[in-house]
PDB file of N, CA, C and O in Angstrom:
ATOM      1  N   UNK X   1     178.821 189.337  53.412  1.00 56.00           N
ATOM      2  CA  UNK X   1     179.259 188.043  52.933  1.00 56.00           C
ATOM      3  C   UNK X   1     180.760 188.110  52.665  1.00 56.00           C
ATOM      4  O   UNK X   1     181.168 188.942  51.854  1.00 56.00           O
ATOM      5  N   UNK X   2     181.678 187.231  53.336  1.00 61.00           N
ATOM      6  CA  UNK X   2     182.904 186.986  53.049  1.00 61.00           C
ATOM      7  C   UNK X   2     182.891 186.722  51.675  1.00 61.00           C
ATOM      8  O   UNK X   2     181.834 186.366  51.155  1.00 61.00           O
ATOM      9  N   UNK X   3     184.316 186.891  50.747  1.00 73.00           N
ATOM     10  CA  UNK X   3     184.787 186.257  49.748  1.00 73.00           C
ATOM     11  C   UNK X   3     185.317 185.153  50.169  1.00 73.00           C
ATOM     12  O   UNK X   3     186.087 185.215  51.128  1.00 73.00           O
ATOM     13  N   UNK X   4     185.010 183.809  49.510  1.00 76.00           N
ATOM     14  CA  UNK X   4     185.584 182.383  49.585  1.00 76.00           C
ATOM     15  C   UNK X   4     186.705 181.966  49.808  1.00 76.00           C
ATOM     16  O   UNK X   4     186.964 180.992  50.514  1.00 76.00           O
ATOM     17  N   UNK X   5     187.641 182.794  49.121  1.00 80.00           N
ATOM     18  CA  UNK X   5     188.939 182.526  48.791  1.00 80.00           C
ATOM     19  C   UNK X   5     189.773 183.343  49.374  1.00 80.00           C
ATOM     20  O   UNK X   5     190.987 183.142  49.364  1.00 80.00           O
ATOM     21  N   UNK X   6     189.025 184.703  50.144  1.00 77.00           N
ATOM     22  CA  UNK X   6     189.935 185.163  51.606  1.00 77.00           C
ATOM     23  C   UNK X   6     189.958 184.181  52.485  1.00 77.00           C
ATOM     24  O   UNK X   6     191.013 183.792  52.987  1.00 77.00           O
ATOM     25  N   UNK X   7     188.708 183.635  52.787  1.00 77.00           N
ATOM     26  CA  UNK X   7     188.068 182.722  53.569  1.00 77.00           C
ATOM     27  C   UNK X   7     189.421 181.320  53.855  1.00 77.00           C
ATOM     28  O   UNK X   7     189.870 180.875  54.911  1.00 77.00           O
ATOM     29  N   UNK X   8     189.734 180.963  52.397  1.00 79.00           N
ATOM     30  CA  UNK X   8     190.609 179.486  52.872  1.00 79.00           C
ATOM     31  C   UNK X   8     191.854 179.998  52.722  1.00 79.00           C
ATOM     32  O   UNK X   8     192.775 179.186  52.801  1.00 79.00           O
ATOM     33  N   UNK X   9     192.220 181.564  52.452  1.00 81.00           N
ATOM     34  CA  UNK X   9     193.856 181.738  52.589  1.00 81.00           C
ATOM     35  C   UNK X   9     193.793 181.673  54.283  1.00 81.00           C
ATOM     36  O   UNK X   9     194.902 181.320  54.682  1.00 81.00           O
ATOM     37  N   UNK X  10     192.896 181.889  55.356  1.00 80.00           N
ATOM     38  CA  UNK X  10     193.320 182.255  56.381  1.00 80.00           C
ATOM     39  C   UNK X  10     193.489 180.680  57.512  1.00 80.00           C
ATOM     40  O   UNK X  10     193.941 180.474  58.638  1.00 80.00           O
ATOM     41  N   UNK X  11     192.981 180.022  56.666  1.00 87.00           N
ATOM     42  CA  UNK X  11     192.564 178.752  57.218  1.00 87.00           C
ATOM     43  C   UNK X  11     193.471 177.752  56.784  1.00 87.00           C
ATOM     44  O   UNK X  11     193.572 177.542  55.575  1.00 87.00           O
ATOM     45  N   UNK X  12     194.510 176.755  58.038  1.00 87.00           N
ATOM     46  CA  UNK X  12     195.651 176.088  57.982  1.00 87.00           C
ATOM     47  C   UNK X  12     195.699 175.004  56.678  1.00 87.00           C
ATOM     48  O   UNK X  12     194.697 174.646  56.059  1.00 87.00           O
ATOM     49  N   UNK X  13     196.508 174.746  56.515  1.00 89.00           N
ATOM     50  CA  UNK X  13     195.880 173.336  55.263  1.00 89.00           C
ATOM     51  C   UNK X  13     195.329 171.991  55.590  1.00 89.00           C
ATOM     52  O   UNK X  13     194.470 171.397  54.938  1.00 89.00           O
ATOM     53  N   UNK X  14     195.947 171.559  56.719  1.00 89.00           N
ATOM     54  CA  UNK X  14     195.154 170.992  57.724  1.00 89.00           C
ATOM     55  C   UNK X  14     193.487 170.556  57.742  1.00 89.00           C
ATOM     56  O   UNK X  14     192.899 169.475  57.696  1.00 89.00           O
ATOM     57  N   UNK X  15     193.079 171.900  57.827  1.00 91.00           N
ATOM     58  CA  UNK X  15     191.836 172.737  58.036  1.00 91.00           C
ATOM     59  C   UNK X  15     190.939 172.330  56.235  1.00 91.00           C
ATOM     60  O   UNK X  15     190.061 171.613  55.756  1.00 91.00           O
ATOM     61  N   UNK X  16     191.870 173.307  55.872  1.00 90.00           N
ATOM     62  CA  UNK X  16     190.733 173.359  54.374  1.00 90.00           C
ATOM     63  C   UNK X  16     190.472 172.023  53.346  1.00 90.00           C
ATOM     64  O   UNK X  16     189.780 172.174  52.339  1.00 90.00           O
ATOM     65  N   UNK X  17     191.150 170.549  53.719  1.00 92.00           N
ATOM     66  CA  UNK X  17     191.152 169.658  52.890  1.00 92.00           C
ATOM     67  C   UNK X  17     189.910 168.870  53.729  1.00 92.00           C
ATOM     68  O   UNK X  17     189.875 167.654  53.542  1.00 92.00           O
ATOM     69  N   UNK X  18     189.068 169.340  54.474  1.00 93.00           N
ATOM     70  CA  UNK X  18     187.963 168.587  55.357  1.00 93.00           C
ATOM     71  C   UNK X  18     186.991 169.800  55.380  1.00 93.00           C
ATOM     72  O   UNK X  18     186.147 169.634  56.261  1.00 93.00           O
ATOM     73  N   UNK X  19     186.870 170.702  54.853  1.00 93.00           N
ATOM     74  CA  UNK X  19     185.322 171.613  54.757  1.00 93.00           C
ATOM     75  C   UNK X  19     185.066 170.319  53.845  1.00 93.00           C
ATOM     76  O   UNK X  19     185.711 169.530  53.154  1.00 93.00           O
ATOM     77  N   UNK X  20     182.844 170.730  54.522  1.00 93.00           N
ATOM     78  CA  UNK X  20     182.068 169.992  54.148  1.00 93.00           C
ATOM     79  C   UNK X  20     181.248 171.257  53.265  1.00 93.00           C
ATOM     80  O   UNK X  20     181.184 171.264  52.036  1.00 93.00           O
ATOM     81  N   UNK X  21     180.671 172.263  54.115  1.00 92.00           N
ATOM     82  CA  UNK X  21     180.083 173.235  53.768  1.00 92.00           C
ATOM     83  C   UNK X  21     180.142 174.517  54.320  1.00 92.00           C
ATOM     84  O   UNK X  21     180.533 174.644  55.480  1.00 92.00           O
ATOM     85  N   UNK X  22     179.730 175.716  53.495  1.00 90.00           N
ATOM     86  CA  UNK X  22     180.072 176.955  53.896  1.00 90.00           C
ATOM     87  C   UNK X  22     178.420 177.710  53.769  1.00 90.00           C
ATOM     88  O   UNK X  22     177.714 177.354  52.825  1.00 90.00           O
ATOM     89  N   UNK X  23     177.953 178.617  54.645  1.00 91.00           N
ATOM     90  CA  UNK X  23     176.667 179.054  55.167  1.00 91.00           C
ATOM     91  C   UNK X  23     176.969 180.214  55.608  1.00 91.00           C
ATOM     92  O   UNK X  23     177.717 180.419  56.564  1.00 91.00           O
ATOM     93  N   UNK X  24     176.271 181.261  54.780  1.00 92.00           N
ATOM     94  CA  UNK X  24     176.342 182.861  55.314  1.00 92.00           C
ATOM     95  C   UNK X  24     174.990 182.665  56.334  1.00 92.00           C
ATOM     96  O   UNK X  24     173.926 182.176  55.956  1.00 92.00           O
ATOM     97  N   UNK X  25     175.255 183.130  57.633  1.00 94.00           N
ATOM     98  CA  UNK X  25     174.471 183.430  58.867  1.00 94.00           C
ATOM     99  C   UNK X  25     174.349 184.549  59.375  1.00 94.00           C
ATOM    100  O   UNK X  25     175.304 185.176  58.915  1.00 94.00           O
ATOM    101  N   UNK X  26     173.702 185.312  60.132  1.00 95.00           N
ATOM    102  CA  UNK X  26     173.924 186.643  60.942  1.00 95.00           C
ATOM    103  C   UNK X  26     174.084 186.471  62.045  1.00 95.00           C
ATOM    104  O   UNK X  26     173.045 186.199  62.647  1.00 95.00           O
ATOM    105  N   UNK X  27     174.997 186.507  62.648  1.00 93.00           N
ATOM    106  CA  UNK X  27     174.843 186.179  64.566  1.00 93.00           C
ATOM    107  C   UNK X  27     174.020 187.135  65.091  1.00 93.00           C
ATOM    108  O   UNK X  27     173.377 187.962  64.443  1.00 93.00           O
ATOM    109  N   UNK X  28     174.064 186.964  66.661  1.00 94.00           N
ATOM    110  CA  UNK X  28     172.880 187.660  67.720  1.00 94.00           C
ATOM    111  C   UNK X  28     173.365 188.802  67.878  1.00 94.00           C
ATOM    112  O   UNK X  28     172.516 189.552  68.360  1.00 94.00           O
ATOM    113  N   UNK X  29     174.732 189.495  67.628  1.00 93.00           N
ATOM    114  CA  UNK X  29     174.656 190.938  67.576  1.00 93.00           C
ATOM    115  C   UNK X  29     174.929 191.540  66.281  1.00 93.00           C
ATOM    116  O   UNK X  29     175.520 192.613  66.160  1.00 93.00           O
ATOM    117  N   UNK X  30     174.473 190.812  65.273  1.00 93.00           N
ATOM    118  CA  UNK X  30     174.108 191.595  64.159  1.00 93.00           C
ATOM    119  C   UNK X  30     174.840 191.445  62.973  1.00 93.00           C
ATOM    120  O   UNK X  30     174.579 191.882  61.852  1.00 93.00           O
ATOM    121  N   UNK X  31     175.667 190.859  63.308  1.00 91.00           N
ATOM    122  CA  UNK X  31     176.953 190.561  62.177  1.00 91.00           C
ATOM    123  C   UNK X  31     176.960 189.625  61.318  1.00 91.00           C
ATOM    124  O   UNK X  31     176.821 188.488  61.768  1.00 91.00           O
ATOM    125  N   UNK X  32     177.154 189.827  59.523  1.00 92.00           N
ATOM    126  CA  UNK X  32     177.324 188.713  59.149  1.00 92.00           C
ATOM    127  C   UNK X  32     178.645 187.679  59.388  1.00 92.00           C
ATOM    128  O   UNK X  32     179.748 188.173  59.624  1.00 92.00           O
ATOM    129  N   UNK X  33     178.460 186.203  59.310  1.00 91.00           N
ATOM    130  CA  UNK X  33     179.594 185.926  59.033  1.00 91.00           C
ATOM    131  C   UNK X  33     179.435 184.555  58.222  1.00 91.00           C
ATOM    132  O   UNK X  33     178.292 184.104  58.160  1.00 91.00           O
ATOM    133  N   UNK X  34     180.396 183.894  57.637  1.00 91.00           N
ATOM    134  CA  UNK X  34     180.447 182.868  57.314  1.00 91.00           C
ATOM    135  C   UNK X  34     180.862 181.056  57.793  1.00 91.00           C
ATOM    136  O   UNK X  34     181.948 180.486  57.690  1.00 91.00           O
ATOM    137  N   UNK X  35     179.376 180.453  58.385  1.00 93.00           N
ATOM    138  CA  UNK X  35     179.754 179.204  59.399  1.00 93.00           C
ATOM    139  C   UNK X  35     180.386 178.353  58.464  1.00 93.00           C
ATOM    140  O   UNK X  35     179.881 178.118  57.366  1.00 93.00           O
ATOM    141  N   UNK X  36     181.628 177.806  58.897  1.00 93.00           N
ATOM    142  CA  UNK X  36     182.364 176.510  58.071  1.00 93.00           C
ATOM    143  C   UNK X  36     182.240 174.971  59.035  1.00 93.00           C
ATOM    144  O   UNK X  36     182.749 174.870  60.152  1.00 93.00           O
ATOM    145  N   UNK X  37     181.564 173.985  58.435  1.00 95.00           N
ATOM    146  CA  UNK X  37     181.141 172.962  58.501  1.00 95.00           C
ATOM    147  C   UNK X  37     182.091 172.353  58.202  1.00 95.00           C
ATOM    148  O   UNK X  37     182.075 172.116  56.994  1.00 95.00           O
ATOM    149  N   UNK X  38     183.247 171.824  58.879  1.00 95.00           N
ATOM    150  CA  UNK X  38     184.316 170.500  58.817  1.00 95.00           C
ATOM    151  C   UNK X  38     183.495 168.917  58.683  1.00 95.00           C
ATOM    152  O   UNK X  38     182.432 168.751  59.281  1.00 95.00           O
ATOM    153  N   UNK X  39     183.974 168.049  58.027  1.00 94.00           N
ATOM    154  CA  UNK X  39     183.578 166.607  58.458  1.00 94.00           C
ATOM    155  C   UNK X  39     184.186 165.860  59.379  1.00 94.00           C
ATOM    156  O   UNK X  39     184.085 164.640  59.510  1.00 94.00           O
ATOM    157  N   UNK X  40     184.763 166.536  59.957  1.00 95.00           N
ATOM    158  CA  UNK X  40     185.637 165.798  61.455  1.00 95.00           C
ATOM    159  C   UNK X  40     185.767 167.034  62.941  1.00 95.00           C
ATOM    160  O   UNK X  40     185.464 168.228  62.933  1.00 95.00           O
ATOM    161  N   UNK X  41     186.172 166.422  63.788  1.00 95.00           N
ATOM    162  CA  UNK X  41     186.542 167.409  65.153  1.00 95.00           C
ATOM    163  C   UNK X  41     188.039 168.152  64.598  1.00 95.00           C
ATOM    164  O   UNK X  41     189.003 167.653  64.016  1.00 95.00           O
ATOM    165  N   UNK X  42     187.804 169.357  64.989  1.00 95.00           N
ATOM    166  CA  UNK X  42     189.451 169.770  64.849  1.00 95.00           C
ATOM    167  C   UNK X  42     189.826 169.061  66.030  1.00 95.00           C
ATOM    168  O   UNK X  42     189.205 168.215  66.673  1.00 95.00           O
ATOM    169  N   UNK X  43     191.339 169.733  66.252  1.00 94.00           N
ATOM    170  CA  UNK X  43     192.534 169.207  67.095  1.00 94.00           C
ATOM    171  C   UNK X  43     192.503 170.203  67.966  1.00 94.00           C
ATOM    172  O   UNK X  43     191.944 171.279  67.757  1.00 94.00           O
ATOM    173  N   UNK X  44     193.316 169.783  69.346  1.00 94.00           N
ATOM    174  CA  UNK X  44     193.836 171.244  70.008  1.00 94.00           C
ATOM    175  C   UNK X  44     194.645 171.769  68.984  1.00 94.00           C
ATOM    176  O   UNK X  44     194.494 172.983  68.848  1.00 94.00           O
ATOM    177  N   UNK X  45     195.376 171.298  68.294  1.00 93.00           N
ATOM    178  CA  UNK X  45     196.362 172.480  67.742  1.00 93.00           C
ATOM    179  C   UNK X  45     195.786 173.347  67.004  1.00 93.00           C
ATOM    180  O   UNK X  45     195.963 174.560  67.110  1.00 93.00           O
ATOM    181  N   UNK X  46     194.724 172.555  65.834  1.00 92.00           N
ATOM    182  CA  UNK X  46     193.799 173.577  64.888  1.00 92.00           C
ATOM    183  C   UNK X  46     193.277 174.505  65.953  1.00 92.00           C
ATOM    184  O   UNK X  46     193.756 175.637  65.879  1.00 92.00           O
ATOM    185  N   UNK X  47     192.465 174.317  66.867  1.00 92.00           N
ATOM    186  CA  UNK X  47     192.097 175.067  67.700  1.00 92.00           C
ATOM    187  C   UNK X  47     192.779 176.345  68.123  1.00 92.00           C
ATOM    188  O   UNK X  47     192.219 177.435  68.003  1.00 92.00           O
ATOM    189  N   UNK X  48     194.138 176.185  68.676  1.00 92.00           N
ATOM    190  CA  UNK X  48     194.916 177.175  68.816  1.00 92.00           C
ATOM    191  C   UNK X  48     195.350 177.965  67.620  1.00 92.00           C
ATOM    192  O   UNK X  48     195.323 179.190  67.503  1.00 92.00           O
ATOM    193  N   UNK X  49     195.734 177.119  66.796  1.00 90.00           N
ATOM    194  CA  UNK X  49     196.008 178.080  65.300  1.00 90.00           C
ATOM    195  C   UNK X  49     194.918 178.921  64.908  1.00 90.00           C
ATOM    196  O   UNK X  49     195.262 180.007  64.442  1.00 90.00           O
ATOM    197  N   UNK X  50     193.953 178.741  64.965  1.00 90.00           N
ATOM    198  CA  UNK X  50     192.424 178.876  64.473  1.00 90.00           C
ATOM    199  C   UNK X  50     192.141 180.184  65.361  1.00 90.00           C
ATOM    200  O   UNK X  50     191.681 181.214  64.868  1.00 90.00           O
ATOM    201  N   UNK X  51     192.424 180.058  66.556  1.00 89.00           N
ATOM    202  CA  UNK X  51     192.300 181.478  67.916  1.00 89.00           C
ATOM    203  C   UNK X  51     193.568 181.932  68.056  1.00 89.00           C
ATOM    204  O   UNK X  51     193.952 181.795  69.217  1.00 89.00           O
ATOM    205  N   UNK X  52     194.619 182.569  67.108  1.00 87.00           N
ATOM    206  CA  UNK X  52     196.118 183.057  67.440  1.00 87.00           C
ATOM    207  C   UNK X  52     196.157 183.743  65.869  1.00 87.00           C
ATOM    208  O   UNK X  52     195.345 183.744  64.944  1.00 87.00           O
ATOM    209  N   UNK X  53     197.109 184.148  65.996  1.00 79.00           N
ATOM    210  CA  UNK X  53     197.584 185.165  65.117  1.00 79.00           C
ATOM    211  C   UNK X  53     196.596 185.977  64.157  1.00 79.00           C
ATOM    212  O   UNK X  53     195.555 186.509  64.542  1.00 79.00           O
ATOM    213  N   UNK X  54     197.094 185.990  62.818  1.00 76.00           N
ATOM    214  CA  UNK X  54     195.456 186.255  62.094  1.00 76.00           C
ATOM    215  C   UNK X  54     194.695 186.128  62.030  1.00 76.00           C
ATOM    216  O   UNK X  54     193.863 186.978  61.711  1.00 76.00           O
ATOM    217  N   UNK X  55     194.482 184.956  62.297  1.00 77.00           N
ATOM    218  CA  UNK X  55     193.339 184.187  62.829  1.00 77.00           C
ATOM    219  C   UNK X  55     192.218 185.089  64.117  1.00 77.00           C
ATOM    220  O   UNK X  55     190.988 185.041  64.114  1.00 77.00           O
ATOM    221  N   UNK X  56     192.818 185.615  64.807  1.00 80.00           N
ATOM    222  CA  UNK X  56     192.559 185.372  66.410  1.00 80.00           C
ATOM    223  C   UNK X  56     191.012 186.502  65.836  1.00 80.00           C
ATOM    224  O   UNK X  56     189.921 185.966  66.031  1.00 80.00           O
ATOM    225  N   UNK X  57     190.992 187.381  65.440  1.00 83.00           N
ATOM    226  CA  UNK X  57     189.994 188.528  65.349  1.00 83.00           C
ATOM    227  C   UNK X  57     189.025 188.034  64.658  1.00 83.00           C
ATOM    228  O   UNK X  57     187.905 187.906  65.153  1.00 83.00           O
ATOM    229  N   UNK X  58     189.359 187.615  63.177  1.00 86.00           N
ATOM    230  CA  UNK X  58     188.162 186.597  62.113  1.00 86.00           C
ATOM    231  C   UNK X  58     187.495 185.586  62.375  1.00 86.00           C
ATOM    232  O   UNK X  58     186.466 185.296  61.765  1.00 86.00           O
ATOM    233  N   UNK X  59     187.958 184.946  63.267  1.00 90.00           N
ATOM    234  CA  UNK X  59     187.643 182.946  63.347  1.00 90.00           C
ATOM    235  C   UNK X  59     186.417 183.547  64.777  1.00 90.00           C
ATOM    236  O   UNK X  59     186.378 184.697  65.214  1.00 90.00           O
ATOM    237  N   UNK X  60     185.776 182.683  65.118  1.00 91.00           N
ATOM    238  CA  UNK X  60     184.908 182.774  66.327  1.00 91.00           C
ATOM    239  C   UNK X  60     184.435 181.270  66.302  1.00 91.00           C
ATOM    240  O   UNK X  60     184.127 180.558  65.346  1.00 91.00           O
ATOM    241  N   UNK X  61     184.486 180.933  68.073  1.00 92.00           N
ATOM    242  CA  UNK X  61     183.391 179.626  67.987  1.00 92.00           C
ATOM    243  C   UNK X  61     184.221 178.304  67.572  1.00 92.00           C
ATOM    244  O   UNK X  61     183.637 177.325  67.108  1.00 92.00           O
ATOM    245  N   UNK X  62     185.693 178.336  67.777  1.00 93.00           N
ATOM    246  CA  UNK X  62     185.852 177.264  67.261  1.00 93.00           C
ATOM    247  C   UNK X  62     185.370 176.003  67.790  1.00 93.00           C
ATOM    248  O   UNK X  62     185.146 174.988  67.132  1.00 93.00           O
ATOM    249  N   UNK X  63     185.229 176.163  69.063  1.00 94.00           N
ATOM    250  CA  UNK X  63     184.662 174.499  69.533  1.00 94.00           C
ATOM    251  C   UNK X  63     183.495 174.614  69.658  1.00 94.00           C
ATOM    252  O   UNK X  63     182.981 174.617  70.777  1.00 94.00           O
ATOM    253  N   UNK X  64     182.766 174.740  68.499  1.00 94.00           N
ATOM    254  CA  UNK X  64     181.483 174.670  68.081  1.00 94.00           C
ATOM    255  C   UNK X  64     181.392 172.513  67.383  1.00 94.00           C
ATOM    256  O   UNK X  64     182.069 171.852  66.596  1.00 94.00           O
ATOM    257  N   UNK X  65     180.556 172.313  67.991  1.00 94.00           N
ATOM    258  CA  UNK X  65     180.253 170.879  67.560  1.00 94.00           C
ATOM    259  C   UNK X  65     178.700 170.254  67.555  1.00 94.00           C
ATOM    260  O   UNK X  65     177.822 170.063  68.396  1.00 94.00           O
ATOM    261  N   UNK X  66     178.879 170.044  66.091  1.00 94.00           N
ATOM    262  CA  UNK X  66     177.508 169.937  65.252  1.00 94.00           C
ATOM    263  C   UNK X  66     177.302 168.111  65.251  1.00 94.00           C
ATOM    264  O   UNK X  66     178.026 167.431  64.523  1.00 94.00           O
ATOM    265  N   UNK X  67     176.067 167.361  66.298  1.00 92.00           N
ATOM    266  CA  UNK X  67     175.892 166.367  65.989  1.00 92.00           C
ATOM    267  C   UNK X  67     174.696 166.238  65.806  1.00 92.00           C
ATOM    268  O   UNK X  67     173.949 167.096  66.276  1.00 92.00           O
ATOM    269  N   UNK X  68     173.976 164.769  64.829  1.00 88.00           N
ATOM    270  CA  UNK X  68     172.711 164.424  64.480  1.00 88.00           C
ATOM    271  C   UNK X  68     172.100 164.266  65.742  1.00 88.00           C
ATOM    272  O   UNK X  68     172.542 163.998  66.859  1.00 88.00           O
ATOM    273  N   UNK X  69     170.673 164.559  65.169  1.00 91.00           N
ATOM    274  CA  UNK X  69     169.663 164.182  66.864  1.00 91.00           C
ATOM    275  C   UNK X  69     169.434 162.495  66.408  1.00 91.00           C
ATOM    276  O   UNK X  69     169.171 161.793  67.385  1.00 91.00           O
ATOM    277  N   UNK X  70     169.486 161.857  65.267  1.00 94.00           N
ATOM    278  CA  UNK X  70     169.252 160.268  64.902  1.00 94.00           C
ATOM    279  C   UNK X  70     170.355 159.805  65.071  1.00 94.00           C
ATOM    280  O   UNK X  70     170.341 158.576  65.127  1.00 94.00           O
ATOM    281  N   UNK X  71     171.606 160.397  65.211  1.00 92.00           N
ATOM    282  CA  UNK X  71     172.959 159.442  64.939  1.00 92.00           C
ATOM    283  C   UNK X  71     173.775 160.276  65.640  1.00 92.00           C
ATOM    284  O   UNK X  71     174.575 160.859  64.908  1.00 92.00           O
ATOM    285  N   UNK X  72     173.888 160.631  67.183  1.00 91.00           N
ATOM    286  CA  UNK X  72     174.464 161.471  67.848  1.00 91.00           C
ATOM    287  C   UNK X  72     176.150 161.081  67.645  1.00 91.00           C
ATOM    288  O   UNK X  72     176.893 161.975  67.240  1.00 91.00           O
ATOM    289  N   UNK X  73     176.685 159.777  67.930  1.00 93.00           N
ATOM    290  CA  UNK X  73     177.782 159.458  68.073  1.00 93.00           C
ATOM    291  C   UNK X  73     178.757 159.942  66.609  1.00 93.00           C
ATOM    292  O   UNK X  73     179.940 159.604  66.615  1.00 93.00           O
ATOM    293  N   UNK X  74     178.042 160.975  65.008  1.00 93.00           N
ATOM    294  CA  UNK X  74     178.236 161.459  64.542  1.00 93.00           C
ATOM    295  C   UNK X  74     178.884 163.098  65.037  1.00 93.00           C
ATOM    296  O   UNK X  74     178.058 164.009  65.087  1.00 93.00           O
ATOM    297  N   UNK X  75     179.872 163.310  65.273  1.00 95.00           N
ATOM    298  CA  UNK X  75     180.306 164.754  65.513  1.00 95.00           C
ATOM    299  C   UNK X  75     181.113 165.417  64.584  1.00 95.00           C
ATOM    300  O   UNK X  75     181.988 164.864  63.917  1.00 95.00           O
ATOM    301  N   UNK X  76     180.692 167.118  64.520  1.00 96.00           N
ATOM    302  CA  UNK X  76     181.592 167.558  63.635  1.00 96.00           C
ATOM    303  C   UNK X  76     181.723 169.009  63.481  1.00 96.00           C
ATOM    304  O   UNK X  76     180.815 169.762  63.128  1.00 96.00           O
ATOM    305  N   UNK X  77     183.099 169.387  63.815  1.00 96.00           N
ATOM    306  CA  UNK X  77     183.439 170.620  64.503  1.00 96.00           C
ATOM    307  C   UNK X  77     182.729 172.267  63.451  1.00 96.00           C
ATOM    308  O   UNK X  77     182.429 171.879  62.322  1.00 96.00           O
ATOM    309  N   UNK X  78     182.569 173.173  63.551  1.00 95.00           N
ATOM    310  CA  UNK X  78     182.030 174.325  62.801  1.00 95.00           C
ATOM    311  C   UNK X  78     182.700 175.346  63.655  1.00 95.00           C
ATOM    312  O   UNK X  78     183.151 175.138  64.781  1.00 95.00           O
ATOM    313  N   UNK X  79     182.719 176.551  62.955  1.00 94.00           N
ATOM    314  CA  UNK X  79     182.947 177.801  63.440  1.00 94.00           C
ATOM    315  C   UNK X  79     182.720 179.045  62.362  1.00 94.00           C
ATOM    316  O   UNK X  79     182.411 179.082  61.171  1.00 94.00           O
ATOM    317  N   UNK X  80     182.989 179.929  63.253  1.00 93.00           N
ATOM    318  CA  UNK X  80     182.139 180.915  62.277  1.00 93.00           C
ATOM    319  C   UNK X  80     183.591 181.842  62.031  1.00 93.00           C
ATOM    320  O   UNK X  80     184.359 182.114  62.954  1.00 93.00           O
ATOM    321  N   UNK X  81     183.784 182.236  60.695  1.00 90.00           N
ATOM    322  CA  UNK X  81     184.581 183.263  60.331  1.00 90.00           C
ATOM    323  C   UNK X  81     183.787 184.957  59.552  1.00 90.00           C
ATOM    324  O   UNK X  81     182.927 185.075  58.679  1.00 90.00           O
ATOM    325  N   UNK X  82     184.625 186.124  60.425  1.00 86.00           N
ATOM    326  CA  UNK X  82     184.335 187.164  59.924  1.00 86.00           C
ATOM    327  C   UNK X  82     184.631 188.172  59.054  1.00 86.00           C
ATOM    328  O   UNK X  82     183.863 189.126  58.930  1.00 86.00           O
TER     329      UNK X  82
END
């Protein structure tokens, strides 16, 4: 389990004023990590910031996009940090 507050130093400001929710998961090769649930799509730029520098090793999955099966035209970007 990540600490929280490593978690939003690494993440743009951009970024951290739109988490919805945060979810410890294990991915398929074994690893924990922590999925972050935005209430909107990132940007290309978040995107690139998000896969570059410090970022580039921790972050995974950024164009991960979470919509309702009742209200599809609802979208909203997630990714997983390690």
């Amino acid at each position: 389990m990540l600490d929280i507050t490593k978690l939003i130093d690494l993440l743009p400001d951009s970024v951290k004023k739109d988490i919805q929710n945060f979810t410890d998961v294990k991915l398929n090769d074994g690893r924990i990590a922590t999925m972050v649930l935005l209430d909107r799509l990132l940007t290309d730029d978040e995107k690139k910031t998000l896969s570059s520098g410090r970022c580039k090793k921790r972050i995974l999955g950024v164009d991960g996009i979470a919509q309702y099966r009742s209200a599809p035209e609802i979208k909203k970007s997630y990714f997983y940090v390690l």
